[in-house]
Short mmCIF file of C-alpha atoms (C1' of nucleotides) in Angstrom, two decimals:
data_model
loop_
_atom_site.label_atom_id
_atom_site.label_comp_id
_atom_site.label_asym_id
_atom_site.label_seq_id
_atom_site.Cartn_x
_atom_site.Cartn_y
_atom_site.Cartn_z
CA UNK A 7 2.71 22.93 36.64
CA UNK A 8 3.44 19.28 36.69
CA UNK A 9 0.94 18.77 33.97
CA UNK A 10 2.73 21.16 31.57
CA UNK A 11 5.96 19.40 32.09
CA UNK A 12 4.34 16.19 31.15
CA UNK A 13 2.73 17.69 28.20
CA UNK A 14 5.91 19.28 26.95
CA UNK A 15 7.43 16.16 25.51
CA UNK A 16 4.25 14.74 24.22
CA UNK A 17 3.72 13.98 20.43
CA UNK A 18 0.91 16.45 20.18
CA UNK A 19 3.01 19.21 21.48
CA UNK A 20 5.95 18.25 19.16
CA UNK A 21 3.53 18.36 16.32
CA UNK A 22 1.92 21.62 17.08
CA UNK A 23 5.19 23.28 17.89
CA UNK A 24 6.28 22.71 14.36
CA UNK A 25 3.69 25.12 13.27
CA UNK A 26 4.00 27.77 16.17
CA UNK A 27 5.71 27.41 19.46
CA UNK A 28 2.95 26.98 22.15
CA UNK A 29 3.22 29.08 25.36
CA UNK A 30 2.07 28.43 28.76
CA UNK A 31 -1.53 29.40 28.48
CA UNK A 32 -1.86 27.24 25.29
CA UNK A 33 -0.48 24.32 27.22
CA UNK A 34 -2.91 24.82 30.09
CA UNK A 35 -5.81 24.93 27.76
CA UNK A 36 -4.50 21.90 25.89
CA UNK A 37 -4.12 19.99 29.18
CA UNK A 38 -7.72 20.75 29.93
CA UNK A 39 -8.80 19.22 26.63
CA UNK A 40 -6.64 16.15 27.21
CA UNK A 41 -7.59 15.73 30.81
CA UNK A 42 -10.13 12.85 30.29
CA UNK A 43 -8.12 10.08 28.55
CA UNK A 44 -9.28 6.70 28.04
CA UNK A 45 -7.28 3.50 27.37
CA UNK A 46 -8.69 0.96 24.80
CA UNK A 47 -7.34 -2.29 23.48
CA UNK A 48 -6.33 -2.95 19.96
CA UNK A 49 -9.01 -3.33 17.29
CA UNK A 50 -11.56 -1.25 19.04
CA UNK A 51 -14.12 0.67 16.98
CA UNK A 52 -14.56 4.17 18.19
CA UNK A 53 -16.37 5.89 15.32
CA UNK A 54 -18.85 4.35 12.90
CA UNK A 55 -19.68 5.60 9.50
CA UNK A 56 -23.28 6.93 9.50
CA UNK A 57 -23.07 7.52 13.35
CA UNK A 58 -24.13 10.84 14.92
CA UNK A 59 -21.49 10.84 17.70
CA UNK A 60 -20.18 14.44 17.77
CA UNK A 61 -16.97 13.97 19.68
CA UNK A 62 -13.40 14.16 18.45
CA UNK A 63 -10.37 12.32 19.75
CA UNK A 64 -6.80 13.21 20.39
CA UNK A 65 -4.84 10.04 19.98
CA UNK A 66 -2.30 10.10 22.84
CA UNK A 67 -0.74 6.71 22.43
CA UNK A 68 -1.02 3.83 19.84
CA UNK A 69 -2.03 3.69 16.18
CA UNK A 70 -5.45 3.44 14.45
CA UNK A 71 -7.00 3.55 11.09
CA UNK A 72 -9.70 5.51 9.60
CA UNK A 73 -11.60 3.62 6.85
CA UNK A 74 -14.74 3.08 4.75
CA UNK A 75 -16.28 -0.21 3.84
CA UNK A 76 -18.16 -1.15 0.77
CA UNK A 77 -21.24 -3.44 0.99
CA UNK A 78 -19.36 -6.45 -0.29
CA UNK A 79 -16.58 -6.15 2.28
CA UNK A 80 -13.89 -4.22 0.33
CA UNK A 81 -12.22 -1.71 2.66
CA UNK A 82 -10.41 1.45 1.84
CA UNK A 83 -8.21 2.84 4.70
CA UNK A 84 -8.06 6.60 4.45
CA UNK A 85 -5.10 7.07 6.89
CA UNK A 86 -3.39 5.71 9.95
CA UNK A 87 -3.54 8.24 12.83
CA UNK A 88 -0.55 8.13 15.17
CA UNK A 89 0.15 9.75 18.43
CA UNK A 90 -0.38 13.46 18.42
CA UNK A 91 -3.22 13.26 15.77
CA UNK A 92 -6.53 14.81 16.14
CA UNK A 93 -9.31 12.95 14.58
CA UNK A 94 -13.04 13.32 13.83
CA UNK A 95 -13.14 17.09 14.12
CA UNK A 96 -14.07 17.79 10.47
CA UNK A 97 -16.62 14.99 10.25
CA UNK A 98 -18.14 16.13 13.51
CA UNK A 99 -19.65 19.07 11.64
CA UNK A 100 -21.47 16.80 9.41
CA UNK A 101 -24.87 15.45 10.48
CA UNK A 102 -23.59 11.96 10.04
CA UNK A 103 -20.17 10.58 10.26
CA UNK A 104 -18.69 9.91 6.77
CA UNK A 105 -16.10 7.25 7.94
CA UNK A 106 -15.20 4.79 10.64
CA UNK A 107 -12.20 4.68 13.09
CA UNK A 108 -10.77 1.80 14.92
CA UNK A 109 -7.53 1.27 16.88
CA UNK A 110 -4.95 -1.14 15.58
CA UNK A 111 -2.77 -1.31 18.71
CA UNK A 112 -3.68 -0.76 22.28
CA UNK A 113 -4.20 3.07 22.51
CA UNK A 114 -4.91 5.88 24.84
CA UNK A 115 -7.28 8.65 23.62
CA UNK A 116 -8.87 11.83 24.97
CA UNK A 117 -12.42 12.21 23.98
CA UNK A 118 -13.43 15.92 23.49
CA UNK A 119 -17.00 17.10 22.58
CA UNK A 120 -16.61 18.96 19.19
CA UNK A 121 -18.17 22.08 20.47
CA UNK A 122 -15.85 22.16 23.44
CA UNK A 123 -13.00 22.12 20.92
CA UNK A 124 -14.48 24.78 18.79
CA UNK A 125 -14.84 26.95 21.92
CA UNK A 126 -11.15 26.40 22.88
CA UNK A 127 -10.00 27.26 19.38
CA UNK A 128 -11.87 30.48 19.57
CA UNK A 129 -10.74 31.40 23.01
CA UNK A 130 -7.04 30.42 22.79
CA UNK A 131 -5.99 31.88 19.35
CA UNK A 132 -2.40 30.51 19.21
CA UNK A 133 -3.56 27.10 20.25
CA UNK A 134 -6.37 27.34 17.91
CA UNK A 135 -4.42 28.38 14.94
CA UNK A 136 -2.04 25.44 15.64
CA UNK A 137 -4.97 22.93 15.83
CA UNK A 138 -6.51 24.17 12.72
CA UNK A 139 -3.10 23.90 11.06
CA UNK A 140 -2.82 20.43 12.06
CA UNK A 141 -6.35 19.53 10.75
CA UNK A 142 -5.45 21.22 7.51
CA UNK A 143 -2.24 19.35 7.15
CA UNK A 144 -3.89 16.08 7.80
CA UNK A 145 -6.34 16.87 4.90
CA UNK A 146 -3.39 17.75 2.71
CA UNK A 147 -2.07 14.22 3.52
CA UNK A 148 -5.40 12.71 2.35
CA UNK A 149 -5.18 14.60 -0.89
CA UNK A 150 -1.62 13.33 -1.48
CA UNK A 151 -3.07 9.77 -0.85
CA UNK A 152 -5.47 10.40 -3.59
CA UNK A 153 -2.54 11.22 -5.93
CA UNK A 154 -0.84 8.13 -4.56
CA UNK A 155 -3.76 5.77 -5.65
CA UNK A 156 -4.69 7.52 -8.91
CA UNK A 157 -1.43 8.11 -10.40
CA UNK A 158 1.46 6.28 -8.87
CA UNK A 159 2.52 2.59 -9.53
CA UNK A 160 2.51 0.06 -6.66
CA UNK A 161 6.20 0.52 -6.08
CA UNK A 162 6.27 4.34 -6.11
CA UNK A 163 3.04 4.34 -4.01
CA UNK A 164 4.36 2.12 -1.27
CA UNK A 165 7.63 3.91 -1.18
CA UNK A 166 5.84 7.20 -0.95
CA UNK A 167 3.71 5.97 1.89
CA UNK A 168 6.66 4.69 3.92
CA UNK A 169 8.44 7.98 3.49
CA UNK A 170 5.43 9.90 4.53
CA UNK A 171 4.96 7.75 7.55
CA UNK A 172 8.56 8.35 8.66
CA UNK A 173 8.30 12.10 8.39
CA UNK A 174 4.94 12.17 10.19
CA UNK A 175 6.58 10.15 13.05
CA UNK A 176 9.64 12.25 13.01
CA UNK A 177 7.37 15.38 13.34
CA UNK A 178 5.72 13.84 16.37
CA UNK A 179 9.07 13.22 17.91
CA UNK A 180 8.72 9.38 17.74
CA UNK A 181 11.70 8.70 15.69
CA UNK A 182 15.12 10.03 15.45
CA UNK A 183 17.22 8.02 12.94
CA UNK A 184 15.91 5.88 10.18
CA UNK A 185 14.37 3.01 12.24
CA UNK A 186 10.95 2.98 13.73
CA UNK A 187 8.48 0.43 14.97
CA UNK A 188 5.44 -0.04 12.59
CA UNK A 189 2.59 -2.20 13.63
CA UNK A 190 0.98 -2.31 10.07
CA UNK A 191 0.27 -5.65 8.61
CA UNK A 192 0.49 -6.29 4.78
CA UNK A 193 -3.31 -6.49 4.82
CA UNK A 194 -3.64 -3.01 6.34
CA UNK A 195 -1.08 -1.66 3.96
CA UNK A 196 -2.86 -3.20 1.05
CA UNK A 197 -6.26 -1.59 2.02
CA UNK A 198 -4.54 1.72 2.48
CA UNK A 199 -2.59 1.55 -0.91
CA UNK A 200 -5.40 0.05 -2.98
CA UNK A 201 -3.39 -3.22 -3.45
CA UNK A 202 -3.82 -6.70 -2.54
CA UNK A 203 -1.87 -7.98 0.41
CA UNK A 204 -0.07 -10.31 -1.94
CA UNK A 205 1.11 -7.65 -4.09
CA UNK A 206 2.23 -5.59 -1.12
CA UNK A 207 4.40 -8.45 -0.11
CA UNK A 208 6.07 -8.48 -3.50
CA UNK A 209 6.52 -4.78 -3.50
CA UNK A 210 8.20 -4.94 -0.12
CA UNK A 211 10.40 -7.62 -1.40
CA UNK A 212 11.61 -5.53 -4.21
CA UNK A 213 12.22 -2.53 -1.96
CA UNK A 214 14.17 -4.79 0.23
CA UNK A 215 16.18 -6.29 -2.59
CA UNK A 216 17.01 -2.74 -3.92
CA UNK A 217 18.29 -2.06 -0.39
CA UNK A 218 15.88 0.96 -0.04
CA UNK A 219 13.85 -0.07 3.01
CA UNK A 220 13.11 -3.12 5.01
CA UNK A 221 9.83 -3.76 6.92
CA UNK A 222 9.99 -6.91 8.98
CA UNK A 223 8.83 -7.91 12.35
CA UNK A 224 6.91 -4.64 12.92
CA UNK A 225 10.11 -2.75 12.43
CA UNK A 226 10.78 -0.36 9.61
CA UNK A 227 14.38 0.55 8.56
CA UNK A 228 15.07 2.98 5.78
CA UNK A 229 18.47 2.13 4.33
CA UNK A 230 18.56 4.82 1.57
CA UNK A 231 16.30 7.79 2.08
CA UNK A 232 17.52 9.60 -1.13
CA UNK A 233 17.00 6.51 -3.37
CA UNK A 234 13.62 5.92 -1.81
CA UNK A 235 12.58 9.63 -2.51
CA UNK A 236 13.79 9.46 -6.04
CA UNK A 237 11.84 6.29 -6.62
CA UNK A 238 8.75 7.69 -5.09
CA UNK A 239 8.97 11.10 -6.52
CA UNK A 240 8.57 12.33 -2.95
CA UNK A 241 8.27 16.09 -2.63
CA UNK A 242 7.88 16.87 1.14
CA UNK A 243 6.07 20.18 0.49
CA UNK A 244 2.69 18.94 1.23
CA UNK A 245 3.51 18.15 4.82
CA UNK A 246 4.07 21.87 5.33
CA UNK A 247 7.13 21.41 7.53
CA UNK A 248 9.51 24.22 8.61
CA UNK B 26 -32.27 44.69 -0.79
CA UNK B 27 -31.73 44.08 -4.42
CA UNK B 28 -28.59 42.17 -3.66
CA UNK B 29 -30.36 39.70 -1.34
CA UNK B 30 -32.97 38.91 -4.05
CA UNK B 31 -30.18 38.31 -6.47
CA UNK B 32 -28.28 36.10 -4.05
CA UNK B 33 -31.55 34.13 -3.05
CA UNK B 34 -31.46 32.02 -6.10
CA UNK B 35 -27.87 31.56 -6.39
CA UNK B 36 -26.11 28.09 -6.25
CA UNK B 37 -24.20 28.99 -3.03
CA UNK B 38 -27.43 29.88 -1.20
CA UNK B 39 -29.13 26.69 -2.46
CA UNK B 40 -26.31 24.76 -1.20
CA UNK B 41 -26.01 26.29 2.27
CA UNK B 42 -29.80 26.30 2.69
CA UNK B 43 -29.63 22.48 2.48
CA UNK B 44 -27.79 22.64 5.83
CA UNK B 45 -29.60 25.44 7.47
CA UNK B 46 -31.96 28.05 6.21
CA UNK B 47 -29.98 31.34 5.88
CA UNK B 48 -31.74 34.46 7.20
CA UNK B 49 -31.47 38.07 6.11
CA UNK B 50 -28.35 38.98 8.18
CA UNK B 51 -26.59 35.95 6.86
CA UNK B 52 -27.39 36.88 3.22
CA UNK B 53 -26.16 40.33 3.96
CA UNK B 54 -22.76 39.14 5.21
CA UNK B 55 -22.54 36.66 2.38
CA UNK B 56 -23.30 39.41 -0.02
CA UNK B 57 -20.36 41.44 1.27
CA UNK B 58 -18.03 38.41 0.82
CA UNK B 59 -19.20 37.94 -2.73
CA UNK B 60 -19.20 41.63 -3.66
CA UNK B 61 -15.83 41.62 -5.39
CA UNK B 62 -16.39 39.07 -8.22
CA UNK B 63 -14.03 38.51 -11.07
CA UNK B 64 -14.57 37.05 -14.52
CA UNK B 65 -11.89 34.71 -15.97
CA UNK B 66 -11.70 32.77 -19.12
CA UNK B 67 -11.43 28.97 -19.37
CA UNK B 68 -8.09 27.33 -18.41
CA UNK B 69 -7.05 30.03 -16.12
CA UNK B 70 -4.77 29.05 -13.24
CA UNK B 71 -5.76 30.77 -10.01
CA UNK B 72 -3.90 28.77 -7.17
CA UNK B 73 -0.51 27.04 -7.65
CA UNK B 74 0.81 24.15 -5.55
CA UNK B 75 3.51 25.60 -3.50
CA UNK B 76 2.30 29.10 -3.73
CA UNK B 77 1.68 31.27 -0.68
CA UNK B 78 -1.54 33.08 -1.78
CA UNK B 79 -3.82 33.21 1.30
CA UNK B 80 -7.05 33.87 -0.47
CA UNK B 81 -9.96 31.72 -0.97
CA UNK B 82 -12.65 31.69 -3.75
CA UNK B 83 -16.36 31.31 -4.16
CA UNK B 84 -17.06 29.92 -7.52
CA UNK B 85 -20.03 31.79 -8.66
CA UNK B 86 -20.33 30.58 -12.18
CA UNK B 87 -18.46 27.96 -14.23
CA UNK B 88 -16.47 24.78 -13.50
CA UNK B 89 -12.88 24.27 -12.28
CA UNK B 90 -10.53 21.53 -11.30
CA UNK B 91 -8.16 21.14 -8.25
CA UNK B 92 -5.19 18.94 -9.10
CA UNK B 93 -1.71 17.96 -8.35
CA UNK B 94 1.08 17.25 -10.97
CA UNK B 95 3.83 14.78 -10.62
CA UNK B 96 7.24 15.71 -11.93
CA UNK B 97 6.89 13.63 -15.13
CA UNK B 98 3.62 15.16 -15.94
CA UNK B 99 1.17 12.72 -14.67
CA UNK B 100 -1.87 14.64 -13.23
CA UNK B 101 -4.30 13.73 -10.54
CA UNK B 102 -7.48 15.64 -10.38
CA UNK B 103 -8.84 16.06 -6.87
CA UNK B 104 -12.29 17.28 -7.74
CA UNK B 105 -14.23 19.64 -9.91
CA UNK B 106 -15.57 22.61 -8.16
CA UNK B 107 -18.92 23.75 -9.47
CA UNK B 108 -20.84 27.02 -8.93
CA UNK B 109 -21.64 27.47 -5.21
CA UNK B 110 -18.36 25.85 -4.06
CA UNK B 111 -15.86 27.51 -1.76
CA UNK B 112 -12.33 26.55 -2.54
CA UNK B 113 -8.90 27.09 -1.07
CA UNK B 114 -10.02 27.79 2.55
CA UNK B 115 -8.58 24.73 4.08
CA UNK B 116 -5.25 25.12 2.34
CA UNK B 117 -5.09 28.74 3.10
CA UNK B 118 -4.23 27.79 6.63
CA UNK B 119 -1.05 26.00 5.47
CA UNK B 120 2.06 27.93 4.86
CA UNK B 121 2.19 26.69 1.32
CA UNK B 122 -0.68 25.64 -0.99
CA UNK B 123 -0.81 21.90 -1.35
CA UNK B 124 -2.66 21.80 -4.72
CA UNK B 125 -3.40 23.84 -7.84
CA UNK B 126 -6.64 25.11 -9.19
CA UNK B 127 -7.61 26.06 -12.65
CA UNK B 128 -10.89 26.77 -14.47
CA UNK B 129 -11.96 24.57 -17.14
CA UNK B 130 -14.81 26.79 -18.46
CA UNK B 131 -15.19 30.53 -18.46
CA UNK B 132 -15.97 31.42 -14.86
CA UNK B 133 -16.88 34.15 -12.40
CA UNK B 134 -15.28 34.00 -8.85
CA UNK B 135 -15.26 36.12 -5.72
CA UNK B 136 -11.86 36.39 -4.21
CA UNK B 137 -11.88 36.66 -0.41
CA UNK B 138 -8.84 36.98 2.06
CA UNK B 139 -8.78 33.85 4.21
CA UNK B 140 -8.78 35.90 7.37
CA UNK B 141 -11.70 37.98 6.27
CA UNK B 142 -13.70 34.72 5.81
CA UNK B 143 -12.49 33.38 9.16
CA UNK B 144 -13.82 36.68 10.76
CA UNK B 145 -17.10 36.47 8.96
CA UNK B 146 -17.53 32.85 10.25
CA UNK B 147 -16.86 34.04 13.76
CA UNK B 148 -19.29 36.99 13.70
CA UNK B 149 -22.18 35.42 11.66
CA UNK B 150 -22.64 32.13 13.48
CA UNK B 151 -25.40 30.70 11.29
CA UNK B 152 -23.67 31.57 8.09
CA UNK B 153 -20.38 30.41 9.69
CA UNK B 154 -21.75 27.04 10.57
CA UNK B 155 -23.20 26.64 7.11
CA UNK B 156 -19.85 27.46 5.41
CA UNK B 157 -17.90 25.05 7.70
CA UNK B 158 -20.50 22.43 6.92
CA UNK B 159 -19.95 23.04 3.27
CA UNK B 160 -16.08 22.80 3.65
CA UNK B 161 -16.48 19.55 5.65
CA UNK B 162 -18.87 18.04 3.01
CA UNK B 163 -16.45 18.75 0.33
CA UNK B 164 -13.72 17.04 2.40
CA UNK B 165 -16.10 14.00 2.81
CA UNK B 166 -16.29 13.94 -1.01
CA UNK B 167 -12.47 13.78 -1.36
CA UNK B 168 -12.51 10.89 1.02
CA UNK B 169 -15.05 9.09 -1.12
CA UNK B 170 -12.88 9.77 -4.15
CA UNK B 171 -10.19 8.02 -2.21
CA UNK B 172 -12.44 4.91 -1.84
CA UNK B 173 -13.34 5.28 -5.52
CA UNK B 174 -9.65 5.10 -6.61
CA UNK B 175 -8.66 2.50 -4.22
CA UNK B 176 -11.29 -0.04 -4.23
CA UNK B 177 -13.77 0.36 -7.07
CA UNK B 178 -13.39 -0.95 -10.60
CA UNK B 179 -13.40 1.36 -13.51
CA UNK B 180 -17.03 0.91 -14.22
CA UNK B 181 -18.24 1.25 -10.68
CA UNK B 182 -16.04 4.21 -10.34
CA UNK B 183 -17.23 6.15 -13.25
CA UNK B 184 -20.86 5.39 -12.39
CA UNK B 185 -20.26 6.53 -8.81
CA UNK B 186 -18.63 9.77 -9.95
CA UNK B 187 -21.46 10.64 -12.40
CA UNK B 188 -24.08 9.97 -9.69
CA UNK B 189 -22.17 12.19 -7.29
CA UNK B 190 -21.81 14.95 -9.84
CA UNK B 191 -25.58 14.82 -10.47
CA UNK B 192 -26.29 15.07 -6.75
CA UNK B 193 -23.98 17.97 -6.26
CA UNK B 194 -25.56 19.92 -9.17
CA UNK B 195 -28.95 19.12 -7.87
CA UNK B 196 -28.02 20.45 -4.43
CA UNK B 197 -26.81 23.57 -6.01
CA UNK B 198 -30.01 24.00 -7.81
CA UNK B 199 -28.45 23.46 -11.22
CA UNK B 200 -30.33 20.45 -12.36
CA UNK B 201 -34.10 19.48 -11.94
CA UNK B 202 -34.53 16.19 -13.82
CA UNK B 203 -31.98 13.72 -15.03
CA UNK B 204 -30.12 15.79 -17.70
CA UNK B 205 -27.37 18.30 -17.19
CA UNK B 206 -24.69 20.03 -19.09
CA UNK B 207 -21.14 18.61 -18.25
CA UNK B 208 -18.15 20.16 -19.73
CA UNK B 209 -15.65 17.59 -18.76
CA UNK B 210 -13.55 15.93 -21.46
CA UNK B 211 -12.56 12.31 -21.24
CA UNK B 212 -9.03 13.39 -20.49
CA UNK B 213 -10.32 15.35 -17.49
CA UNK B 214 -12.42 12.43 -16.38
CA UNK B 215 -9.44 9.99 -16.72
CA UNK B 216 -7.15 12.14 -14.62
CA UNK B 217 -9.93 12.42 -11.90
CA UNK B 218 -10.63 8.70 -12.01
CA UNK B 219 -7.21 7.46 -12.23
CA UNK B 220 -7.81 5.84 -15.65
CA UNK B 221 -6.42 6.53 -19.12
CA UNK B 222 -8.81 8.56 -21.35
CA UNK B 223 -8.94 5.62 -23.75
CA UNK B 224 -10.44 3.48 -20.92
CA UNK B 225 -12.84 6.22 -19.94
CA UNK B 226 -14.12 6.15 -23.48
CA UNK B 227 -14.66 2.43 -23.27
CA UNK B 228 -16.37 2.63 -19.94
CA UNK B 229 -18.73 5.34 -21.03
CA UNK B 230 -19.63 3.20 -24.09
CA UNK B 231 -20.41 0.33 -21.66
CA UNK B 232 -22.60 2.53 -19.50
CA UNK B 233 -24.31 3.80 -22.62
CA UNK B 234 -24.96 0.41 -24.02
CA UNK B 235 -26.31 -0.83 -20.68
CA UNK B 236 -28.71 2.16 -20.94
CA UNK B 237 -27.74 3.64 -17.64
CA UNK B 238 -26.14 7.03 -18.62
CA UNK B 239 -25.04 8.91 -21.68
CA UNK B 240 -22.37 11.52 -21.83
CA UNK B 241 -22.16 13.07 -25.26
CA UNK B 242 -21.69 16.56 -26.55
CA UNK B 243 -21.10 17.97 -23.07
CA UNK B 244 -24.56 16.78 -22.14
CA UNK B 245 -25.11 14.13 -19.46
CA UNK B 246 -28.37 12.18 -19.33
CA UNK B 247 -29.11 9.59 -16.68
CA UNK B 248 -31.42 7.00 -18.01
CA UNK B 249 -31.65 4.65 -15.03
CA UNK B 250 -30.72 6.15 -11.76
CA UNK B 251 -31.57 3.09 -9.85
CA UNK B 252 -29.65 0.78 -12.06
CA UNK B 253 -26.57 3.17 -11.98
CA UNK B 254 -26.78 3.20 -8.18
CA UNK B 255 -26.80 -0.44 -7.86
CA UNK B 256 -23.87 -0.81 -10.26
CA UNK B 257 -21.71 1.85 -8.32
CA UNK B 258 -22.79 0.69 -4.88
CA UNK B 259 -23.82 4.38 -4.35
CA UNK B 260 -24.70 5.34 -0.76
CA UNK B 261 -25.64 8.92 -0.77
CA UNK B 262 -24.89 9.27 3.02
CA UNK B 263 -21.51 10.88 2.67
CA UNK B 264 -23.06 13.83 0.91
CA UNK B 265 -24.82 14.54 4.16
CA UNK B 266 -28.05 15.60 2.44
CA UNK B 267 -31.33 16.29 4.37
"C1'" DC C 17 -13.52 25.20 -45.70
"C1'" DG C 18 -9.49 24.11 -43.16
"C1'" DG C 19 -7.40 22.91 -38.86
"C1'" DC C 20 -7.25 21.31 -34.26
"C1'" DA C 21 -9.09 19.22 -30.31
"C1'" DA C 22 -11.68 15.51 -28.65
"C1'" DG C 23 -13.77 11.04 -29.29
"C1'" DT C 24 -13.58 6.13 -30.96
"C1'" DT C 25 -11.75 1.87 -31.97
"C1'" DG C 26 -8.39 -2.19 -32.35
"C1'" DA C 27 -4.26 -5.01 -30.98
"C1'" DA C 28 -0.77 -6.24 -28.12
"C1'" DC C 29 1.17 -5.88 -23.62
"C1'" DC C 30 1.80 -5.69 -18.63
"C1'" DG C 31 0.82 -4.67 -13.89
"C1'" DC C 32 -1.78 -6.37 -10.40
"C1'" DC C 33 -5.23 -9.87 -8.98
"C1'" DT C 34 -6.91 -14.35 -7.61
"C1'" DC C 35 -6.28 -18.77 -5.99
"C1'" DA C 36 -3.76 -21.82 -3.62
"C1'" DA C 37 -0.20 -23.93 -0.95
"C1'" DT C 38 3.48 -23.48 2.25
"C1'" DG C 39 6.39 -21.30 5.88
"C1'" DA C 40 7.33 -18.59 10.05
"C1'" DC C 41 6.04 -16.62 14.26
"C1'" DG C 42 3.91 -15.78 18.83
"C1'" DG C 43 0.72 -17.06 22.21
"C1'" DT C 44 -1.78 -20.49 24.97
"C1'" DG C 45 -2.81 -24.55 27.40
"C1'" DG C 46 -1.76 -29.26 28.60
"C1'" DC D 26 8.46 -27.29 27.72
"C1'" DC D 27 6.44 -28.64 23.79
"C1'" DA D 28 2.42 -29.32 20.87
"C1'" DC D 29 -0.96 -26.75 18.79
"C1'" DC D 30 -3.33 -23.00 16.60
"C1'" DG D 31 -4.25 -18.75 14.47
"C1'" DT D 32 -2.38 -14.87 12.36
"C1'" DC D 33 0.68 -13.12 9.22
"C1'" DA D 34 4.22 -13.52 5.54
"C1'" DT D 35 6.04 -15.68 1.37
"C1'" DT D 36 5.90 -17.63 -3.29
"C1'" DG D 37 4.12 -19.67 -7.70
"C1'" DA D 38 0.92 -20.01 -11.62
"C1'" DG D 39 -2.55 -18.38 -14.38
"C1'" DG D 40 -5.95 -14.81 -15.70
"C1'" DC D 41 -8.03 -10.24 -16.37
"C1'" DG D 42 -8.53 -5.24 -16.17
"C1'" DG D 43 -6.55 -1.45 -17.79
"C1'" DT D 44 -2.54 0.69 -20.50
"C1'" DT D 45 -0.05 2.03 -24.51
"C1'" DC D 46 0.41 2.94 -29.18
"C1'" DA D 47 -1.59 4.09 -33.29
"C1'" DA D 48 -4.92 5.11 -36.62
"C1'" DC D 49 -9.09 7.10 -37.89
"C1'" DT D 50 -13.40 9.78 -37.15
"C1'" DT D 51 -16.20 13.44 -35.49
"C1'" DG D 52 -17.34 17.90 -34.13
"C1'" DC D 53 -16.36 22.61 -33.50
"C1'" DC D 54 -14.73 27.35 -34.37
"C1'" DG D 55 -12.78 30.76 -37.18
#
DNA sequence: CGGCAAGTTGAACCGCCTCAATGACGGTGG
DNA sequence: CCACCGTCATTGAGGCGGTTCAACTTGCCG
């Protein structure tokens, strides 16, 4: 009983409730999955491209990044998991992991064998549907990142990314108004947005000077949501909210 | 019985067999899923971003493209489904479709309600595993496209894309040596690779002049696989073969 | 044979990169 | 408490990769 009360206000429950309200048996099953949590420091590698680890992780606390490296050191960040996100499930079905994952802040994670998760999804339909929805939505976000990299300018792209981040955090119950803490460096942003960190700096300056959004001292403030959305061509549909 | 013999040499069976050899009951179940096929002409829209159609499609014959449009007409192509590919399953779990799909050649497709597919996956474990593997592999391909757009030059990117295409066709049993038919225009390639069609043209010329690969008259010939792989930094791992 | 889509090429431009130097901040140890 | 150091942020100058615009060619299908 105590456990459900604890879970109730947790980012993962916030996120899943957006798809379908979870009920008591769902929360109990979820609590079982999350029972074995593990604290790790920042910059800890948990999944390696090419590895055969068939676990997945619920990110309970902290931020991370999923990425791929090229042989000469270039890095592309796929996305930044935040609390409430499930990661590694899709790629656990492959014989070999297609990307790496590392934390970027201190974090708490629940490690779950992929087949245990599959079983839970089959046996607890409502929770299962919600988890599969969450996985699908996160794939839809990756597809939107593809559009971002391929067809938006640096300014649009950065604006779009920051808006998306705000919405994801809001959905996880981690932000109420237009401010939130954001531990991403300009280097990380560059590798996610396909830009050099120098150019990220210039773009952020522009966004600040246009009084749209400010990212400073790990704190992000959106001054003008509507203006930012217009600039980015942001259509929230792909986040499948409401 | 006749149906299984027909299926046996079909791209989808070639593709799935690469993960796990299908057996008779798998083929029977698959035949049921594929029973209602439909022929459509080229440039037919089948899925619309924002739509609520909860079907998925097996592409039996022909090529297509999954894409998203920006409001000003810019287009980003996500990938080009080829025969044997399953599409729309992931996004059928969302309340609203996150991307569009259209054919680019005349095509034959089997339309399957998403929940019927889910049921088949649950009831026929071996086939189910194979289908989920295929879906996961196709997601891994999208992630690699992200790397392509974010961190590879136009030359590397194009080379990488063509190599990937060859491998996918080979896995579907659609190519034996180093030649294959490829109905993609430079316009389509540009929208997939995040380049202008003019620049695609120049890149293809370079690849031709370096005697690596030729794409002409809808026919692609790879002259120097190893050279092309070196140029592209192509690591086949993400395709999860063998 | 006529018409239209697709491919090809040149010239000029610009968005973003690279290289390099400097500044701000936080943590750590003397 | 301050001096030091490493990481991250900021800014300028110059160069390159890829875009845009426009003209022309080629190939295909009726």
